[in-house]
XYZ file of C-alpha atoms in Angstrom:
71
model
C 138.216 96.068 133.175
C 140.770 95.857 136.313
C 140.316 92.276 137.087
C 142.675 90.451 134.734
C 140.903 87.113 134.382
C 136.797 89.602 133.341
C 135.300 86.342 130.647
C 134.202 88.847 127.761
C 132.996 85.796 125.518
C 131.627 82.332 126.367
C 132.311 80.022 125.043
C 128.720 77.173 125.181
C 129.580 73.815 123.467
C 133.335 71.734 122.491
C 136.937 72.892 122.588
C 138.553 75.526 121.131
C 142.076 76.476 120.440
C 143.833 80.173 121.328
C 143.592 80.003 117.852
C 139.889 80.108 116.994
C 140.122 81.824 120.722
C 142.045 84.601 118.730
C 140.087 84.693 115.361
C 136.593 84.852 117.299
C 138.295 88.184 119.405
C 139.801 89.733 116.070
C 136.656 88.832 113.825
C 134.894 90.522 116.739
C 136.550 93.864 117.111
C 136.752 94.284 113.693
C 132.417 93.930 113.760
C 132.795 96.356 116.482
C 135.044 99.115 114.712
C 133.006 99.010 111.695
C 129.854 99.964 113.058
C 131.454 101.820 115.274
C 133.079 103.723 112.446
C 129.652 103.882 110.205
C 127.976 106.426 109.861
C 124.371 106.764 111.277
C 121.318 106.670 109.193
C 117.274 106.450 109.084
C 115.635 103.696 109.750
C 114.548 101.893 106.365
C 111.232 102.254 106.702
C 109.445 98.116 105.638
C 106.604 97.468 102.954
C 103.356 97.011 103.674
C 102.894 95.265 101.131
C 104.941 91.968 99.786
C 106.462 91.396 97.176
C 105.144 87.691 96.309
C 102.387 86.334 95.082
C 101.135 83.055 96.478
C 100.732 81.050 92.787
C 97.514 79.573 94.050
C 95.454 83.215 93.621
C 96.929 83.776 90.276
C 94.646 82.587 87.491
C 95.299 80.237 85.397
C 94.873 80.863 81.766
C 95.220 84.356 80.915
C 95.564 83.864 76.997
C 95.830 82.026 73.486
C 99.600 82.939 74.015
C 100.736 83.431 78.002
C 102.925 80.427 76.657
C 105.430 82.360 74.305
C 106.349 84.368 77.985
C 106.135 81.327 79.947
C 109.763 81.270 78.615
């Protein structure tokens, strides 16, 4: 950190202005500070069953009054 010309961010494409780079730096520093202040929590376990279902596996007709529940 003693070298004043050390690059911490590299622009891959485009030509950002000094104001845009300052805004990006502020956002990155704020996000890093928020992550550092956040309490360490246990990871959320992943679901073993998906919440969605394939429509082609659903029965096409469930009963004579199912149209009332469709809306």
